[in-house]
């Protein structure tokens, strides 16, 4: 019974009330909004269906195109790299099995053996030590942070020492002769064969060309660097990948054998990454040595970067191709690094590359064997897979990457090639298609909205103008006049509104004039910071100041003048003097505080802290004397200035309620006042604190003393007015 009563007692919503509740949201819309909503609802439905169908169909057709373009770029670069290594290997095989290479290695080996007992004096030994320290150890330490042992690098046999003394020490001199005139067989071989091997290095852009004998001695190099004469099996560079390549070449059973190594830092080249191409020098079935060439990284970069003509090669703004090794490091240089090293540095660090790795790339002027590549595309290529993937690149950007392993003959290299493009550029056609579709739809919606607005504007335009005018007045802009375009009730309302706007503008002008006058009066009585606090309604306004210089001055003789002139004339004289004193104070950076009878109180460093407050105040006092003198000469009166100057800490603030006064208090003010009143003589008097500041700038004479807290303090009188 109770439950039934509760149900019966609940109010039942009537049908008219329900319809009113449903209509309430529409009643909040303007007439113009209702017209726009009606047209949009009828048109957007059809536009949505057409746009969705077109978008899905277009995207499905354009997506494979982007991947195909990256695949074509990757394959073109892979073929070029594989052809490059094939050409380099073929050319090296041709040179190594030629008679010139065989004759050269035998001649240099014989000459090297003859130098086994060649003398090297202590001075030459010291020059070698200096060379290794300045040209090898220090640069490697600066580039890599590794401190090499000089003793481990220095030549350990006479032949090596002899060659490095006569050639390596002068390797940086482009004008050094090929024959130092020592008469050795090695120098004769150098004169005979050096031009031949230098042409090989220059033609194929190799960093150097080297000959090694059958015992591992590096008997010749084109550049005559610190590797000259060393033994690749037992010498200081025995841990380089050149040793492994040399051993493979010596063990080869084919005259056409060529071996290509991966990149590795080579200390003799300043720690720079070097890869090697080596081939045995064979004559009559006998291996007489090995020809070794450092891989021309410039040629790899020229292919991978399209010789830095990315746009003309179809790479656009962001596409690049690069090589990476199994250690996850690049084997060619980054496009961004070549274009903008500073931006590469910022982006690489932001993507998580350690700053020391990025700094190393900057020092080495390249990212080969430096920049890590830890992407899904790279790992897939290392697994021997080929394909495309949407991935995050080594710089953290989302990119479309085409990846594949690189097959390089005559080596065990497991390099990967990656062709990448920023996803926004890779899918630019899709984005362009999407933008076109969106723009077209937006234009159609815009046209419908414009038509609706034009229709509704005729009804709601005058009301909107009145509302806009009301908002302007609410914002404080009373210079509003709305054109009367009709003669109906809306026109009458517009005329009444314009009249109200004019009346408010007049009243606002009067209030503004009154406020400006009040501000001017307040600023003449107190500093601007105090005015702001006073306006904000602070009841007690006080502030502590340090290192403020105070001047308290009397104009002597005004009382005598007052008895001889009328009141108007006296006020005019005082006003003239005070105006000149205020102007001088402003020029000197001194701040007037107040005037009392014949007195003038001012400060320097109160509202604007100044390190030279004492000199400025003394200059102001001197200028006061000059103003009085000019007044006397102009009028025939006999006025004088008696001023006291002190420096120290003061307190400033407002006192009074009905009559507000800005004043200063403190020992510095008190002493300045007492000095001014302690003597009947005119002049400028300073305390010991001010005297100590000015004693080397102006001249003073002792003027007695005043008592401060029971102790006598000396004061001085300014005698210098220069």
PDB file of N, CA, C and O in Angstrom, residues 348-413:
ATOM      1  N   UNK A 348      70.033  14.456 -33.500  1.00  0.00           N
ATOM      2  CA  UNK A 348      70.572  13.159 -33.093  1.00  0.00           C
ATOM      3  C   UNK A 348      70.550  13.008 -31.581  1.00  0.00           C
ATOM      4  O   UNK A 348      70.176  11.960 -31.052  1.00  0.00           O
ATOM      5  N   UNK A 349      70.944  14.066 -30.862  1.00  0.00           N
ATOM      6  CA  UNK A 349      70.915  14.005 -29.399  1.00  0.00           C
ATOM      7  C   UNK A 349      69.474  13.873 -28.915  1.00  0.00           C
ATOM      8  O   UNK A 349      69.171  13.105 -27.989  1.00  0.00           O
ATOM      9  N   UNK A 350      68.551  14.618 -29.546  1.00  0.00           N
ATOM     10  CA  UNK A 350      67.145  14.543 -29.154  1.00  0.00           C
ATOM     11  C   UNK A 350      66.562  13.155 -29.423  1.00  0.00           C
ATOM     12  O   UNK A 350      65.654  12.716 -28.712  1.00  0.00           O
ATOM     13  N   UNK A 351      67.097  12.442 -30.423  1.00  0.00           N
ATOM     14  CA  UNK A 351      66.598  11.105 -30.748  1.00  0.00           C
ATOM     15  C   UNK A 351      67.204  10.023 -29.865  1.00  0.00           C
ATOM     16  O   UNK A 351      66.847   8.859 -30.005  1.00  0.00           O
ATOM     17  N   UNK A 352      68.133  10.399 -28.984  1.00  0.00           N
ATOM     18  CA  UNK A 352      68.694   9.424 -28.063  1.00  0.00           C
ATOM     19  C   UNK A 352      70.128   9.029 -28.336  1.00  0.00           C
ATOM     20  O   UNK A 352      70.695   8.233 -27.590  1.00  0.00           O
ATOM     21  N   UNK A 353      70.744   9.563 -29.385  1.00  0.00           N
ATOM     22  CA  UNK A 353      72.152   9.276 -29.634  1.00  0.00           C
ATOM     23  C   UNK A 353      72.992   9.947 -28.555  1.00  0.00           C
ATOM     24  O   UNK A 353      72.814  11.136 -28.289  1.00  0.00           O
ATOM     25  N   UNK A 354      73.920   9.224 -27.905  1.00  0.00           N
ATOM     26  CA  UNK A 354      74.739   9.840 -26.847  1.00  0.00           C
ATOM     27  C   UNK A 354      75.479  11.065 -27.361  1.00  0.00           C
ATOM     28  O   UNK A 354      75.995  11.057 -28.491  1.00  0.00           O
ATOM     29  N   UNK A 355      75.549  12.128 -26.567  1.00  0.00           N
ATOM     30  CA  UNK A 355      76.229  13.359 -27.022  1.00  0.00           C
ATOM     31  C   UNK A 355      77.680  13.141 -27.408  1.00  0.00           C
ATOM     32  O   UNK A 355      78.178  13.796 -28.315  1.00  0.00           O
ATOM     33  N   UNK A 356      78.397  12.212 -26.739  1.00  0.00           N
ATOM     34  CA  UNK A 356      79.795  12.003 -27.087  1.00  0.00           C
ATOM     35  C   UNK A 356      79.928  11.354 -28.468  1.00  0.00           C
ATOM     36  O   UNK A 356      80.888  11.630 -29.201  1.00  0.00           O
ATOM     37  N   UNK A 357      78.944  10.538 -28.850  1.00  0.00           N
ATOM     38  CA  UNK A 357      78.959   9.958 -30.191  1.00  0.00           C
ATOM     39  C   UNK A 357      78.721  11.038 -31.240  1.00  0.00           C
ATOM     40  O   UNK A 357      79.397  11.087 -32.283  1.00  0.00           O
ATOM     41  N   UNK A 358      77.776  11.913 -30.976  1.00  0.00           N
ATOM     42  CA  UNK A 358      77.498  13.015 -31.912  1.00  0.00           C
ATOM     43  C   UNK A 358      78.710  13.929 -32.022  1.00  0.00           C
ATOM     44  O   UNK A 358      79.089  14.366 -33.114  1.00  0.00           O
ATOM     45  N   UNK A 359      79.346  14.228 -30.882  1.00  0.00           N
ATOM     46  CA  UNK A 359      80.544  15.070 -30.906  1.00  0.00           C
ATOM     47  C   UNK A 359      81.657  14.401 -31.707  1.00  0.00           C
ATOM     48  O   UNK A 359      82.431  15.070 -32.409  1.00  0.00           O
ATOM     49  N   UNK A 360      81.756  13.088 -31.621  1.00  0.00           N
ATOM     50  CA  UNK A 360      82.763  12.355 -32.392  1.00  0.00           C
ATOM     51  C   UNK A 360      82.514  12.503 -33.888  1.00  0.00           C
ATOM     52  O   UNK A 360      83.448  12.690 -34.675  1.00  0.00           O
ATOM     53  N   UNK A 361      81.253  12.426 -34.299  1.00  0.00           N
ATOM     54  CA  UNK A 361      80.920  12.613 -35.713  1.00  0.00           C
ATOM     55  C   UNK A 361      81.299  14.011 -36.188  1.00  0.00           C
ATOM     56  O   UNK A 361      81.800  14.186 -37.299  1.00  0.00           O
ATOM     57  N   UNK A 362      81.069  15.011 -35.328  1.00  0.00           N
ATOM     58  CA  UNK A 362      81.435  16.390 -35.699  1.00  0.00           C
ATOM     59  C   UNK A 362      82.942  16.501 -35.872  1.00  0.00           C
ATOM     60  O   UNK A 362      83.438  17.132 -36.812  1.00  0.00           O
ATOM     61  N   UNK A 363      83.691  15.862 -34.963  1.00  0.00           N
ATOM     62  CA  UNK A 363      85.155  15.942 -35.064  1.00  0.00           C
ATOM     63  C   UNK A 363      85.667  15.211 -36.291  1.00  0.00           C
ATOM     64  O   UNK A 363      86.621  15.646 -36.929  1.00  0.00           O
ATOM     65  N   UNK A 364      85.041  14.083 -36.642  1.00  0.00           N
ATOM     66  CA  UNK A 364      85.493  13.294 -37.783  1.00  0.00           C
ATOM     67  C   UNK A 364      84.912  13.773 -39.105  1.00  0.00           C
ATOM     68  O   UNK A 364      85.223  13.246 -40.155  1.00  0.00           O
ATOM     69  N   UNK A 365      84.034  14.762 -39.047  1.00  0.00           N
ATOM     70  CA  UNK A 365      83.415  15.322 -40.256  1.00  0.00           C
ATOM     71  C   UNK A 365      82.643  14.255 -41.035  1.00  0.00           C
ATOM     72  O   UNK A 365      82.616  14.254 -42.264  1.00  0.00           O
ATOM     73  N   UNK A 366      82.006  13.336 -40.336  1.00  0.00           N
ATOM     74  CA  UNK A 366      81.206  12.317 -40.994  1.00  0.00           C
ATOM     75  C   UNK A 366      80.609  11.377 -39.972  1.00  0.00           C
ATOM     76  O   UNK A 366      81.038  11.320 -38.816  1.00  0.00           O
ATOM     77  N   UNK A 367      79.612  10.615 -40.405  1.00  0.00           N
ATOM     78  CA  UNK A 367      78.930   9.682 -39.503  1.00  0.00           C
ATOM     79  C   UNK A 367      79.328   8.239 -39.751  1.00  0.00           C
ATOM     80  O   UNK A 367      78.794   7.342 -39.114  1.00  0.00           O
ATOM     81  N   UNK A 368      80.281   8.004 -40.666  1.00  0.00           N
ATOM     82  CA  UNK A 368      80.726   6.638 -40.940  1.00  0.00           C
ATOM     83  C   UNK A 368      81.382   6.036 -39.702  1.00  0.00           C
ATOM     84  O   UNK A 368      82.291   6.637 -39.122  1.00  0.00           O
ATOM     85  N   UNK A 369      80.898   4.870 -39.296  1.00  0.00           N
ATOM     86  CA  UNK A 369      81.395   4.135 -38.134  1.00  0.00           C
ATOM     87  C   UNK A 369      81.155   4.903 -36.842  1.00  0.00           C
ATOM     88  O   UNK A 369      81.826   4.651 -35.840  1.00  0.00           O
ATOM     89  N   UNK A 370      80.200   5.832 -36.855  1.00  0.00           N
ATOM     90  CA  UNK A 370      79.918   6.635 -35.661  1.00  0.00           C
ATOM     91  C   UNK A 370      78.430   6.586 -35.317  1.00  0.00           C
ATOM     92  O   UNK A 370      78.052   6.203 -34.213  1.00  0.00           O
ATOM     93  N   UNK A 371      77.574   6.977 -36.263  1.00  0.00           N
ATOM     94  CA  UNK A 371      76.144   7.102 -35.981  1.00  0.00           C
ATOM     95  C   UNK A 371      75.479   5.723 -35.869  1.00  0.00           C
ATOM     96  O   UNK A 371      75.512   4.932 -36.809  1.00  0.00           O
ATOM     97  N   UNK A 372      74.876   5.413 -34.728  1.00  0.00           N
ATOM     98  CA  UNK A 372      74.180   4.130 -34.599  1.00  0.00           C
ATOM     99  C   UNK A 372      72.848   4.134 -35.345  1.00  0.00           C
ATOM    100  O   UNK A 372      72.181   5.157 -35.448  1.00  0.00           O
ATOM    101  N   UNK A 373      72.485   2.960 -35.858  1.00  0.00           N
ATOM    102  CA  UNK A 373      71.202   2.781 -36.555  1.00  0.00           C
ATOM    103  C   UNK A 373      70.497   1.591 -35.889  1.00  0.00           C
ATOM    104  O   UNK A 373      70.894   0.437 -36.078  1.00  0.00           O
ATOM    105  N   UNK A 374      69.501   1.898 -35.097  1.00  0.00           N
ATOM    106  CA  UNK A 374      68.777   0.846 -34.375  1.00  0.00           C
ATOM    107  C   UNK A 374      67.305   0.929 -34.753  1.00  0.00           C
ATOM    108  O   UNK A 374      66.465   1.363 -33.979  1.00  0.00           O
ATOM    109  N   UNK A 375      67.013   0.525 -35.978  1.00  0.00           N
ATOM    110  CA  UNK A 375      65.648   0.611 -36.482  1.00  0.00           C
ATOM    111  C   UNK A 375      65.166  -0.778 -36.894  1.00  0.00           C
ATOM    112  O   UNK A 375      65.958  -1.703 -37.131  1.00  0.00           O
ATOM    113  N   UNK A 376      63.847  -0.918 -37.011  1.00  0.00           N
ATOM    114  CA  UNK A 376      63.276  -2.197 -37.429  1.00  0.00           C
ATOM    115  C   UNK A 376      63.710  -2.547 -38.849  1.00  0.00           C
ATOM    116  O   UNK A 376      63.963  -3.727 -39.161  1.00  0.00           O
ATOM    117  N   UNK A 377      63.827  -1.542 -39.714  1.00  0.00           N
ATOM    118  CA  UNK A 377      64.248  -1.805 -41.096  1.00  0.00           C
ATOM    119  C   UNK A 377      65.673  -2.349 -41.125  1.00  0.00           C
ATOM    120  O   UNK A 377      65.990  -3.286 -41.874  1.00  0.00           O
ATOM    121  N   UNK A 378      66.567  -1.777 -40.322  1.00  0.00           N
ATOM    122  CA  UNK A 378      67.952  -2.241 -40.291  1.00  0.00           C
ATOM    123  C   UNK A 378      68.034  -3.696 -39.817  1.00  0.00           C
ATOM    124  O   UNK A 378      68.732  -4.528 -40.409  1.00  0.00           O
ATOM    125  N   UNK A 379      67.345  -4.010 -38.742  1.00  0.00           N
ATOM    126  CA  UNK A 379      67.416  -5.368 -38.202  1.00  0.00           C
ATOM    127  C   UNK A 379      66.832  -6.372 -39.191  1.00  0.00           C
ATOM    128  O   UNK A 379      67.337  -7.511 -39.308  1.00  0.00           O
ATOM    129  N   UNK A 380      65.790  -5.986 -39.914  1.00  0.00           N
ATOM    130  CA  UNK A 380      65.225  -6.888 -40.914  1.00  0.00           C
ATOM    131  C   UNK A 380      66.227  -7.142 -42.035  1.00  0.00           C
ATOM    132  O   UNK A 380      66.389  -8.276 -42.509  1.00  0.00           O
ATOM    133  N   UNK A 381      66.923  -6.089 -42.476  1.00  0.00           N
ATOM    134  CA  UNK A 381      67.929  -6.252 -43.531  1.00  0.00           C
ATOM    135  C   UNK A 381      69.077  -7.132 -43.058  1.00  0.00           C
ATOM    136  O   UNK A 381      69.630  -7.930 -43.820  1.00  0.00           O
ATOM    137  N   UNK A 382      69.469  -6.995 -41.785  1.00  0.00           N
ATOM    138  CA  UNK A 382      70.544  -7.829 -41.252  1.00  0.00           C
ATOM    139  C   UNK A 382      70.140  -9.300 -41.205  1.00  0.00           C
ATOM    140  O   UNK A 382      70.995 -10.192 -41.244  1.00  0.00           O
ATOM    141  N   UNK A 383      68.853  -9.566 -41.107  1.00  0.00           N
ATOM    142  CA  UNK A 383      68.369 -10.950 -41.139  1.00  0.00           C
ATOM    143  C   UNK A 383      68.246 -11.472 -42.574  1.00  0.00           C
ATOM    144  O   UNK A 383      67.779 -12.585 -42.800  1.00  0.00           O
ATOM    145  N   UNK A 384      68.656 -10.652 -43.530  1.00  0.00           N
ATOM    146  CA  UNK A 384      68.606 -11.059 -44.924  1.00  0.00           C
ATOM    147  C   UNK A 384      67.292 -10.775 -45.603  1.00  0.00           C
ATOM    148  O   UNK A 384      67.064 -11.233 -46.723  1.00  0.00           O
ATOM    149  N   UNK A 385      66.414 -10.011 -44.961  1.00  0.00           N
ATOM    150  CA  UNK A 385      65.106  -9.725 -45.527  1.00  0.00           C
ATOM    151  C   UNK A 385      65.146  -8.468 -46.395  1.00  0.00           C
ATOM    152  O   UNK A 385      66.012  -7.602 -46.242  1.00  0.00           O
ATOM    153  N   UNK A 386      64.189  -8.381 -47.293  1.00  0.00           N
ATOM    154  CA  UNK A 386      64.037  -7.238 -48.195  1.00  0.00           C
ATOM    155  C   UNK A 386      62.585  -6.782 -48.144  1.00  0.00           C
ATOM    156  O   UNK A 386      61.669  -7.614 -48.179  1.00  0.00           O
ATOM    157  N   UNK A 387      62.372  -5.472 -48.062  1.00  0.00           N
ATOM    158  CA  UNK A 387      60.996  -4.981 -48.024  1.00  0.00           C
ATOM    159  C   UNK A 387      60.934  -3.509 -47.664  1.00  0.00           C
ATOM    160  O   UNK A 387      61.939  -2.784 -47.702  1.00  0.00           O
ATOM    161  N   UNK A 388      59.734  -3.042 -47.311  1.00  0.00           N
ATOM    162  CA  UNK A 388      59.507  -1.663 -46.880  1.00  0.00           C
ATOM    163  C   UNK A 388      58.710  -1.701 -45.581  1.00  0.00           C
ATOM    164  O   UNK A 388      57.936  -2.620 -45.338  1.00  0.00           O
ATOM    165  N   UNK A 389      58.906  -0.661 -44.774  1.00  0.00           N
ATOM    166  CA  UNK A 389      58.215  -0.605 -43.494  1.00  0.00           C
ATOM    167  C   UNK A 389      58.095   0.853 -43.070  1.00  0.00           C
ATOM    168  O   UNK A 389      58.947   1.684 -43.412  1.00  0.00           O
ATOM    169  N   UNK A 390      57.027   1.179 -42.349  1.00  0.00           N
ATOM    170  CA  UNK A 390      56.872   2.494 -41.757  1.00  0.00           C
ATOM    171  C   UNK A 390      57.520   2.427 -40.378  1.00  0.00           C
ATOM    172  O   UNK A 390      57.074   1.661 -39.510  1.00  0.00           O
ATOM    173  N   UNK A 391      58.572   3.197 -40.172  1.00  0.00           N
ATOM    174  CA  UNK A 391      59.429   3.013 -39.006  1.00  0.00           C
ATOM    175  C   UNK A 391      59.883   4.372 -38.491  1.00  0.00           C
ATOM    176  O   UNK A 391      59.693   5.406 -39.143  1.00  0.00           O
ATOM    177  N   UNK A 392      60.508   4.377 -37.313  1.00  0.00           N
ATOM    178  CA  UNK A 392      61.161   5.568 -36.785  1.00  0.00           C
ATOM    179  C   UNK A 392      62.648   5.478 -37.102  1.00  0.00           C
ATOM    180  O   UNK A 392      63.297   4.473 -36.767  1.00  0.00           O
ATOM    181  N   UNK A 393      63.200   6.509 -37.754  1.00  0.00           N
ATOM    182  CA  UNK A 393      64.582   6.486 -38.190  1.00  0.00           C
ATOM    183  C   UNK A 393      65.562   6.750 -37.072  1.00  0.00           C
ATOM    184  O   UNK A 393      65.206   6.937 -35.902  1.00  0.00           O
ATOM    185  N   UNK A 394      66.840   6.804 -37.429  1.00  0.00           N
ATOM    186  CA  UNK A 394      67.902   7.004 -36.436  1.00  0.00           C
ATOM    187  C   UNK A 394      67.858   8.403 -35.828  1.00  0.00           C
ATOM    188  O   UNK A 394      68.481   8.648 -34.800  1.00  0.00           O
ATOM    189  N   UNK A 395      67.121   9.327 -36.459  1.00  0.00           N
ATOM    190  CA  UNK A 395      66.958  10.672 -35.893  1.00  0.00           C
ATOM    191  C   UNK A 395      65.604  10.853 -35.218  1.00  0.00           C
ATOM    192  O   UNK A 395      65.232  11.959 -34.863  1.00  0.00           O
ATOM    193  N   UNK A 396      64.861   9.757 -35.066  1.00  0.00           N
ATOM    194  CA  UNK A 396      63.611   9.803 -34.328  1.00  0.00           C
ATOM    195  C   UNK A 396      62.391  10.160 -35.153  1.00  0.00           C
ATOM    196  O   UNK A 396      61.270  10.093 -34.646  1.00  0.00           O
ATOM    197  N   UNK A 397      62.574  10.541 -36.429  1.00  0.00           N
ATOM    198  CA  UNK A 397      61.429  10.917 -37.260  1.00  0.00           C
ATOM    199  C   UNK A 397      60.746   9.662 -37.809  1.00  0.00           C
ATOM    200  O   UNK A 397      61.394   8.654 -38.097  1.00  0.00           O
ATOM    201  N   UNK A 398      59.430   9.751 -37.975  1.00  0.00           N
ATOM    202  CA  UNK A 398      58.720   8.646 -38.609  1.00  0.00           C
ATOM    203  C   UNK A 398      58.988   8.687 -40.110  1.00  0.00           C
ATOM    204  O   UNK A 398      58.868   9.729 -40.751  1.00  0.00           O
ATOM    205  N   UNK A 399      59.384   7.553 -40.671  1.00  0.00           N
ATOM    206  CA  UNK A 399      59.786   7.540 -42.068  1.00  0.00           C
ATOM    207  C   UNK A 399      59.370   6.233 -42.721  1.00  0.00           C
ATOM    208  O   UNK A 399      59.148   5.214 -42.050  1.00  0.00           O
ATOM    209  N   UNK A 400      59.262   6.273 -44.039  1.00  0.00           N
ATOM    210  CA  UNK A 400      59.029   5.086 -44.838  1.00  0.00           C
ATOM    211  C   UNK A 400      60.390   4.571 -45.283  1.00  0.00           C
ATOM    212  O   UNK A 400      61.153   5.294 -45.927  1.00  0.00           O
ATOM    213  N   UNK A 401      60.735   3.340 -44.915  1.00  0.00           N
ATOM    214  CA  UNK A 401      62.073   2.807 -45.163  1.00  0.00           C
ATOM    215  C   UNK A 401      61.989   1.568 -46.039  1.00  0.00           C
ATOM    216  O   UNK A 401      61.200   0.661 -45.783  1.00  0.00           O
ATOM    217  N   UNK A 402      62.818   1.558 -47.100  1.00  0.00           N
ATOM    218  CA  UNK A 402      62.995   0.367 -47.931  1.00  0.00           C
ATOM    219  C   UNK A 402      64.360  -0.215 -47.591  1.00  0.00           C
ATOM    220  O   UNK A 402      65.371   0.497 -47.626  1.00  0.00           O
ATOM    221  N   UNK A 403      64.432  -1.491 -47.252  1.00  0.00           N
ATOM    222  CA  UNK A 403      65.664  -2.088 -46.734  1.00  0.00           C
ATOM    223  C   UNK A 403      66.002  -3.346 -47.517  1.00  0.00           C
ATOM    224  O   UNK A 403      65.134  -4.001 -48.121  1.00  0.00           O
ATOM    225  N   UNK A 404      67.303  -3.683 -47.493  1.00  0.00           N
ATOM    226  CA  UNK A 404      67.765  -4.899 -48.166  1.00  0.00           C
ATOM    227  C   UNK A 404      69.206  -5.143 -47.756  1.00  0.00           C
ATOM    228  O   UNK A 404      69.943  -4.202 -47.441  1.00  0.00           O
ATOM    229  N   UNK A 405      69.670  -6.391 -47.759  1.00  0.00           N
ATOM    230  CA  UNK A 405      71.098  -6.655 -47.562  1.00  0.00           C
ATOM    231  C   UNK A 405      71.879  -6.309 -48.824  1.00  0.00           C
ATOM    232  O   UNK A 405      71.323  -6.303 -49.933  1.00  0.00           O
ATOM    233  N   UNK A 406      73.175  -6.015 -48.660  1.00  0.00           N
ATOM    234  CA  UNK A 406      74.040  -5.686 -49.788  1.00  0.00           C
ATOM    235  C   UNK A 406      75.009  -6.847 -49.996  1.00  0.00           C
ATOM    236  O   UNK A 406      75.664  -7.301 -49.040  1.00  0.00           O
ATOM    237  N   UNK A 407      75.090  -7.310 -51.224  1.00  0.00           N
ATOM    238  CA  UNK A 407      75.997  -8.401 -51.562  1.00  0.00           C
ATOM    239  C   UNK A 407      77.264  -7.823 -52.172  1.00  0.00           C
ATOM    240  O   UNK A 407      77.237  -7.302 -53.298  1.00  0.00           O
ATOM    241  N   UNK A 408      78.369  -7.898 -51.423  1.00  0.00           N
ATOM    242  CA  UNK A 408      79.642  -7.347 -51.885  1.00  0.00           C
ATOM    243  C   UNK A 408      80.607  -8.512 -52.077  1.00  0.00           C
ATOM    244  O   UNK A 408      80.984  -9.183 -51.107  1.00  0.00           O
ATOM    245  N   UNK A 409      80.994  -8.783 -53.307  1.00  0.00           N
ATOM    246  CA  UNK A 409      81.915  -9.908 -53.551  1.00  0.00           C
ATOM    247  C   UNK A 409      83.291  -9.635 -52.960  1.00  0.00           C
ATOM    248  O   UNK A 409      83.633  -8.489 -52.624  1.00  0.00           O
ATOM    249  N   UNK A 410      84.088 -10.678 -52.842  1.00  0.00           N
ATOM    250  CA  UNK A 410      85.467 -10.575 -52.349  1.00  0.00           C
ATOM    251  C   UNK A 410      85.528 -10.057 -50.917  1.00  0.00           C
ATOM    252  O   UNK A 410      86.462  -9.336 -50.549  1.00  0.00           O
ATOM    253  N   UNK A 411      84.525 -10.381 -50.119  1.00  0.00           N
ATOM    254  CA  UNK A 411      84.515  -9.908 -48.736  1.00  0.00           C
ATOM    255  C   UNK A 411      83.534 -10.749 -47.936  1.00  0.00           C
ATOM    256  O   UNK A 411      82.784 -11.541 -48.500  1.00  0.00           O
ATOM    257  N   UNK A 412      83.598 -10.573 -46.629  1.00  0.00           N
ATOM    258  CA  UNK A 412      82.590 -11.175 -45.761  1.00  0.00           C
ATOM    259  C   UNK A 412      81.730 -10.091 -45.114  1.00  0.00           C
ATOM    260  O   UNK A 412      81.225 -10.254 -44.011  1.00  0.00           O
ATOM    261  N   UNK A 413      81.579  -8.977 -45.836  1.00  0.00           N
ATOM    262  CA  UNK A 413      80.818  -7.857 -45.303  1.00  0.00           C
ATOM    263  C   UNK A 413      79.338  -8.197 -45.251  1.00  0.00           C
ATOM    264  O   UNK A 413      78.783  -8.768 -46.201  1.00  0.00           O
TER     265      UNK A 413
END
